[in-house]
Amino acid sequence: MLKLYYGLPDPAGEARGGLAPGGDPGGPTDINGAHFDPEVFLTKLRKECSLAQLMDCETDMVKQIRALDSDMQTLVYENYNKFISATDTIRKMKNDFKKMEDEMDCLAANMAVITEFSACISSTLQDQHEQITKLSGVHTLLRKLQFLFELPARLTKCVELEAYGQAVRYYSKARSILHQYQHMPSFQGIQDDCQKIMASLAQKLREKFRDGGSGAKDLAECVELLLQLDEPAEELCDEFLSHACCRLEAELEALEAELGQPGGAPITDILEFIDRGCNIFVSNMCLVIASYQELFVSREGVQSITRMAQDKLVAFVNSLMETYYSLVERRIQLEKGVGDNSLLVRALDRFHRRLQALAKLLPASNVAAEGTEIVVRAAKERIRQYLLALQSFYQDCLTDVRQSLAAPRLAGKESPNLAELLGTISASVLNQIKSVLTYVHLFTAKDITFSNKPYFKGEFCSQGVREGLIVGFIKSICQMARQFCETTGDKGGSTPPALLLLLSRLCLDYETSTISYILTLTDEQFLVQDHSPITPVTSLCAEAREAAQRLLNHYVKVQGLIISQMLRKSVETRDWVNTIEPRNVRAVMKRVVEDTTSIDVQVGLLYEEGVRKAQSSDSSKRTFSVYSSSRQQSRYAPSYTPSAPLDTNLLSNIQKLFSERIDIFSPVEFNKVSVLTGIIKISLKTFLECVRLRTFGRYGLQQIQVDCYYLQLYLWRFVCDENLVHFLLDEIVGSTAHRCLDPVPMEQSVIEVICERG
């Protein structure tokens, strides 16, 4: 309807049937167009439409006409109400404007009267205006002159009343005028009097400034007034810092007194010491810095003065903080306990927190970096102390094991179970490591400020705890193991063989499982970063295995030398040429078998059995020839033939060339058979070398035959290959026969009877 009202095209008219069939939009047949012609439209409808279409078109037009009538009626009603309201509004506006016109006329009349009176007054006072202006200026000047003439008296009164700030303000107002007119005698006198008064005031301010009882507020006020009096800024900076230095040094002396006497215990605990230092010294230092910066650094003035003041402040703070840091480090060094270090961690945390506030006040200083270094060094020192404590604990465990091994031997009792001792020392050391990790973990707690800093956490966890403490302790265990393997000096000779065996098994257990467990536990607790340079587990395991191997090799060597010593003395202390006919096995041979059996039991408590070669059925009934080192000839050469010693000796030497070489001191494997094999090889080789240095008679040869047969009866069962024992015993009997003056061997049956009886 609005579009129709304003003459706009209505596209919806087409949908309502406004356009006749085939009508041209905008043409004479367009009922909604501007050029609509009713006659043309009707003619076109009669020609083109049927009767039914004409009736439909009529019906549609009737509906549209009714709708338009209804809309037009509604629009008329709405506009009628608006017309009525507009009429009322216009009527009211006419009344209001009439009143406004009356008021404007009244206002114009009043303004005309005022203008007339103003012109009258101006004309009346025209002659006196310039005179009044001059008098006003003279009055102002007289007031200023009165202020200047009264200035010395005012300044004196202010000084008497100690209103120093008011005196400086008075003088600051008049200083430029007095300086400008100082060539006039009257002003010169006033200036001289004022300068004397202000010089006296400056002296009093300096005395008050130097007074130790002045508070921070009074001190700041004195400096402010002195600066307004154009006192040298550098001297004021020095005096301010000197005054503050006296007070801060007194506080440092009080802190030093709390450290106690050198070598004695401190008076207060570490947390109380740090709290007192932070709450008194560091807090006062912050106040001094803030006051100094407000007075000298933050003032608007010459840039060079600001830079000078800043440099003096930095040097002053660095000097005093260095002394304070030395006291803190001395107090931290007194913390020697290796138990719970929660007090130390809390103290370092508060120390670190307070330094951050100091660093914000003075970013140009390096106090924060130095304080952080103290925290880092304290943590490293704590790690070092815990490492020493672990090493000491491990040494104590070894001492306890030594005592446990020595006490039964001294009392004549049975030796303790090595497996139980191993379990005890392993569990004790592991529990101690866990306890130390718990103590150290306090340094990385979430509520500790420095624990999350990148300069602390990564370095502390990876290089401190993991590498410095855990890896260092594992390496120290391996180092101690290598020291036990030293053959020269007291270290190697005084070590009980059982301890060597136990430590070898301990290092082997560390290689197989304990090292991985400890390092995994450490990495989980301290979240060690992967990119940090750390020692790999495989390297530590290899080092532990190498230590275990050296300990076991040394154990075999020591036990072999103990048995060898008995055999050597038994050979060297006997007259083998003039000995009597053998009737028994020598006691030393029985002792060798007993000791070997004891060693077998001892090693079996810690190591597995191992693999043996298949043994022959005649291992315990084997005979020995006096000229052959081979099993075949020992079985088929029962007697000595004097006519062919050369041939038999040649045959023995030839067979030695083709026999397998025996490495006496070869590394042993981690099993019982390999350990016993190494010990027996060393013992029999020593026996062989001792025999080669002696000369034997007939009965001496026969005694060696009996002894070797007795050893063969028992020793073959301990080694991995019985042929090794047979070969060495063959060598001993053969070497004895070569060095015998009357080589007549004993019958095998007699030897067996003697050995069975023995």
Coordinates of N, CA, C and O in Angstrom, one line a residue, residues 191-275:
Q191 N 70.4 40.0 50.6 CA 70.9 38.7 50.1 C 72.0 38.2 51.0 O 72.1 37.0 51.3
D192 N 72.9 39.1 51.5 CA 73.9 38.6 52.4 C 73.4 38.0 53.7 O 73.8 37.0 54.2
D193 N 72.4 38.7 54.3 CA 71.8 38.2 55.5 C 71.1 36.8 55.2 O 71.3 35.9 56.0
C194 N 70.4 36.7 54.1 CA 69.7 35.4 53.8 C 70.8 34.3 53.6 O 70.6 33.2 54.0
Q195 N 71.9 34.7 52.9 CA 72.9 33.6 52.6 C 73.5 33.1 53.9 O 73.8 32.0 54.1
K196 N 73.8 34.1 54.9 CA 74.3 33.6 56.1 C 73.3 32.7 56.9 O 73.7 31.7 57.5
I197 N 72.1 33.1 56.9 CA 71.0 32.3 57.6 C 70.9 30.9 56.9 O 70.9 29.9 57.6
M198 N 70.9 30.9 55.6 CA 70.8 29.6 54.9 C 72.0 28.8 55.0 O 72.0 27.5 55.0
A199 N 73.2 29.4 55.1 CA 74.4 28.7 55.3 C 74.4 28.0 56.7 O 74.8 26.8 56.9
S200 N 73.9 28.8 57.7 CA 73.7 28.2 59.0 C 72.7 27.0 59.0 O 72.9 26.0 59.6
L201 N 71.6 27.3 58.2 CA 70.6 26.2 58.1 C 71.2 25.0 57.4 O 70.9 23.8 57.8
A202 N 72.0 25.2 56.4 CA 72.6 24.0 55.7 C 73.5 23.3 56.6 O 73.6 22.0 56.6
Q203 N 74.2 24.0 57.5 CA 75.1 23.3 58.4 C 74.3 22.5 59.4 O 74.7 21.3 59.7
K204 N 73.2 23.0 59.9 CA 72.3 22.3 60.8 C 71.7 21.0 60.1 O 71.6 20.0 60.7
L205 N 71.4 21.2 58.8 CA 70.8 20.1 58.1 C 71.9 19.0 57.9 O 71.6 17.8 58.0
R206 N 73.1 19.4 57.6 CA 74.2 18.4 57.5 C 74.4 17.7 58.8 O 74.7 16.5 58.8
E207 N 74.4 18.5 59.9 CA 74.6 17.8 61.2 C 73.5 16.8 61.5 O 73.7 15.7 62.0
K208 N 72.3 17.2 61.2 CA 71.1 16.3 61.3 C 71.3 15.1 60.4 O 70.9 14.0 60.7
F209 N 71.8 15.4 59.2 CA 72.0 14.4 58.2 C 73.0 13.3 58.7 O 72.9 12.1 58.5
R210 N 74.0 13.8 59.4 CA 75.1 12.9 59.9 C 74.7 12.3 61.2 O 75.3 11.3 61.6
D211 N 73.6 12.7 61.8 CA 73.2 12.2 63.1 C 72.7 10.7 62.9 O 71.8 10.5 62.1
G212 N 73.2 9.8 63.6 CA 72.8 8.4 63.5 C 71.4 8.1 63.9 O 70.9 7.1 63.5
G213 N 70.8 9.0 64.7 CA 69.5 8.7 65.2 C 68.4 9.2 64.3 O 67.2 9.0 64.5
S214 N 68.8 9.8 63.2 CA 67.7 10.2 62.2 C 67.1 9.1 61.5 O 67.7 8.1 61.1
G215 N 65.8 9.1 61.4 CA 65.1 8.1 60.7 C 65.2 8.3 59.2 O 65.7 9.2 58.7
A216 N 64.6 7.3 58.5 CA 64.7 7.3 57.0 C 63.9 8.6 56.5 O 64.4 9.2 55.5
K217 N 62.8 8.9 57.1 CA 62.0 10.0 56.6 C 62.7 11.3 56.8 O 62.8 12.2 55.9
D218 N 63.3 11.5 58.0 CA 64.1 12.7 58.3 C 65.3 12.8 57.4 O 65.7 13.9 57.0
L219 N 65.9 11.7 57.2 CA 67.1 11.7 56.3 C 66.7 12.1 54.9 O 67.4 12.9 54.3
A220 N 65.6 11.6 54.4 CA 65.2 12.0 53.0 C 64.8 13.5 53.0 O 65.2 14.2 52.0
E221 N 64.2 14.0 54.1 CA 63.9 15.4 54.1 C 65.1 16.3 54.1 O 65.2 17.3 53.4
C222 N 66.1 15.9 54.9 CA 67.4 16.6 54.9 C 68.0 16.7 53.5 O 68.5 17.7 53.1
V223 N 68.1 15.5 52.9 CA 68.7 15.5 51.5 C 67.9 16.4 50.6 O 68.5 17.1 49.8
E224 N 66.6 16.3 50.6 CA 65.8 17.1 49.7 C 66.0 18.6 49.9 O 66.2 19.3 49.0
L225 N 66.1 19.0 51.2 CA 66.3 20.5 51.5 C 67.7 20.9 51.0 O 67.9 22.0 50.5
L226 N 68.7 20.0 51.3 CA 70.1 20.4 50.9 C 70.2 20.4 49.4 O 71.0 21.3 48.8
L227 N 69.6 19.6 48.7 CA 69.6 19.7 47.2 C 68.9 20.9 46.7 O 69.4 21.6 45.7
Q228 N 67.9 21.4 47.4 CA 67.2 22.6 47.0 C 68.1 23.8 47.3 O 68.0 24.9 46.7
L229 N 69.0 23.7 48.3 CA 70.0 24.7 48.6 C 71.2 24.7 47.7 O 72.2 25.3 48.0
D230 N 71.2 23.9 46.7 CA 72.3 23.7 45.7 C 73.5 23.2 46.3 O 74.7 23.6 45.9
E231 N 73.4 22.3 47.3 CA 74.6 21.6 47.8 C 75.1 20.6 46.8 O 74.3 20.1 46.0
P232 N 76.4 20.3 46.7 CA 76.9 19.3 45.7 C 76.3 18.0 45.8 O 76.3 17.4 46.9
A233 N 75.7 17.5 44.7 CA 75.0 16.2 44.8 C 75.9 15.0 45.1 O 75.5 14.1 45.8
E234 N 77.1 15.1 44.6 CA 78.0 14.0 44.8 C 78.4 13.8 46.3 O 78.4 12.7 46.8
E235 N 78.6 15.0 46.9 CA 78.9 14.9 48.4 C 77.7 14.4 49.1 O 77.9 13.6 50.1
L236 N 76.5 14.8 48.7 CA 75.3 14.3 49.4 C 75.1 12.8 49.2 O 74.7 12.1 50.2
C237 N 75.4 12.4 48.0 CA 75.3 10.9 47.8 C 76.3 10.1 48.7 O 75.9 9.1 49.3
D238 N 77.5 10.7 48.8 CA 78.5 10.0 49.6 C 78.1 10.0 51.0 O 78.3 9.0 51.8
E239 N 77.6 11.1 51.5 CA 77.2 11.2 52.9 C 76.0 10.3 53.2 O 75.9 9.7 54.2
F240 N 75.0 10.3 52.3 CA 73.9 9.4 52.4 C 74.3 8.0 52.5 O 73.9 7.2 53.4
L241 N 75.1 7.6 51.6 CA 75.6 6.2 51.6 C 76.5 5.8 52.8 O 76.4 4.7 53.3
S242 N 77.3 6.8 53.2 CA 78.1 6.6 54.4 C 77.3 6.4 55.6 O 77.5 5.5 56.5
H243 N 76.2 7.2 55.8 CA 75.3 7.1 56.9 C 74.6 5.7 56.9 O 74.6 5.0 57.9
A244 N 74.1 5.4 55.7 CA 73.4 4.1 55.6 C 74.4 2.9 55.8 O 74.0 1.9 56.4
C245 N 75.7 3.1 55.4 CA 76.6 2.0 55.5 C 76.9 1.7 57.0 O 77.1 0.6 57.3
C246 N 77.0 2.7 57.8 CA 77.2 2.5 59.2 C 76.2 1.7 59.8 O 76.4 0.7 60.6
R247 N 74.9 2.0 59.5 CA 73.8 1.2 60.1 C 73.8 -0.2 59.6 O 73.6 -1.2 60.3
L248 N 74.0 -0.4 58.3 CA 74.0 -1.7 57.7 C 75.1 -2.6 58.1 O 75.0 -3.8 58.3
E249 N 76.3 -2.0 58.3 CA 77.5 -2.7 58.8 C 77.2 -3.2 60.2 O 77.7 -4.3 60.6
A250 N 76.6 -2.4 61.0 CA 76.2 -2.8 62.4 C 75.3 -4.0 62.4 O 75.5 -5.0 63.2
E251 N 74.4 -4.0 61.4 CA 73.5 -5.2 61.3 C 74.3 -6.4 60.8 O 74.0 -7.6 61.3
L252 N 75.2 -6.2 59.9 CA 76.1 -7.4 59.5 C 76.9 -7.9 60.6 O 77.1 -9.1 60.8
E253 N 77.4 -7.0 61.5 CA 78.2 -7.5 62.7 C 77.3 -8.3 63.6 O 77.8 -9.3 64.2
A254 N 76.1 -7.9 63.8 CA 75.2 -8.7 64.6 C 74.9 -10.0 64.0 O 74.8 -11.1 64.7
L255 N 74.8 -10.1 62.7 CA 74.6 -11.4 62.0 C 75.8 -12.2 62.2 O 75.7 -13.5 62.4
E256 N 77.0 -11.6 62.0 CA 78.2 -12.4 62.2 C 78.4 -13.0 63.6 O 78.9 -14.1 63.8
A257 N 77.9 -12.2 64.6 CA 78.0 -12.7 66.0 C 77.1 -14.0 66.1 O 77.4 -14.8 67.0
E258 N 76.1 -14.1 65.3 CA 75.2 -15.3 65.5 C 75.9 -16.5 64.9 O 75.4 -17.6 65.1
L259 N 77.0 -16.4 64.1 CA 77.7 -17.5 63.6 C 78.4 -18.3 64.7 O 78.8 -19.5 64.5
G260 N 78.6 -17.7 65.8 CA 79.4 -18.3 66.9 C 80.9 -18.3 66.7 O 81.4 -17.6 65.8
Q261 N 81.6 -18.9 67.6 CA 83.0 -19.0 67.5 C 83.5 -19.9 66.4 O 82.8 -20.8 66.0
P262 N 84.6 -19.6 65.8 CA 85.1 -20.5 64.7 C 85.3 -21.9 65.2 O 85.9 -22.1 66.2
G263 N 84.8 -22.8 64.5 CA 84.9 -24.2 64.8 C 83.8 -24.7 65.8 O 83.7 -25.9 66.1
G264 N 83.0 -23.7 66.3 CA 81.9 -24.1 67.2 C 80.6 -24.2 66.5 O 80.5 -23.9 65.3
A265 N 79.6 -24.5 67.3 CA 78.2 -24.6 66.7 C 77.6 -23.2 66.6 O 77.9 -22.3 67.4
P266 N 76.8 -23.0 65.6 CA 76.1 -21.6 65.5 C 75.1 -21.4 66.6 O 74.6 -22.4 67.2
I267 N 74.9 -20.1 66.8 CA 73.9 -19.8 67.9 C 72.5 -20.1 67.5 O 71.7 -20.6 68.3
T268 N 72.1 -19.8 66.3 CA 70.8 -20.0 65.8 C 70.8 -21.0 64.7 O 71.8 -21.2 64.0
D269 N 69.6 -21.5 64.4 CA 69.5 -22.5 63.2 C 69.5 -21.7 61.9 O 69.4 -20.4 61.9
I270 N 69.7 -22.4 60.8 CA 69.9 -21.7 59.5 C 68.7 -20.9 59.1 O 68.8 -19.8 58.5
L271 N 67.4 -21.4 59.4 CA 66.2 -20.7 59.0 C 66.1 -19.4 59.8 O 65.8 -18.3 59.2
E272 N 66.4 -19.4 61.1 CA 66.3 -18.2 61.9 C 67.4 -17.2 61.4 O 67.1 -16.0 61.4
F273 N 68.5 -17.7 61.1 CA 69.6 -16.8 60.6 C 69.2 -16.1 59.3 O 69.4 -14.9 59.2
I274 N 68.7 -16.9 58.4 CA 68.3 -16.3 57.1 C 67.2 -15.3 57.3 O 67.1 -14.2 56.7
D275 N 66.2 -15.7 58.1 CA 65.1 -14.8 58.4 C 65.5 -13.5 59.0 O 65.1 -12.4 58.6

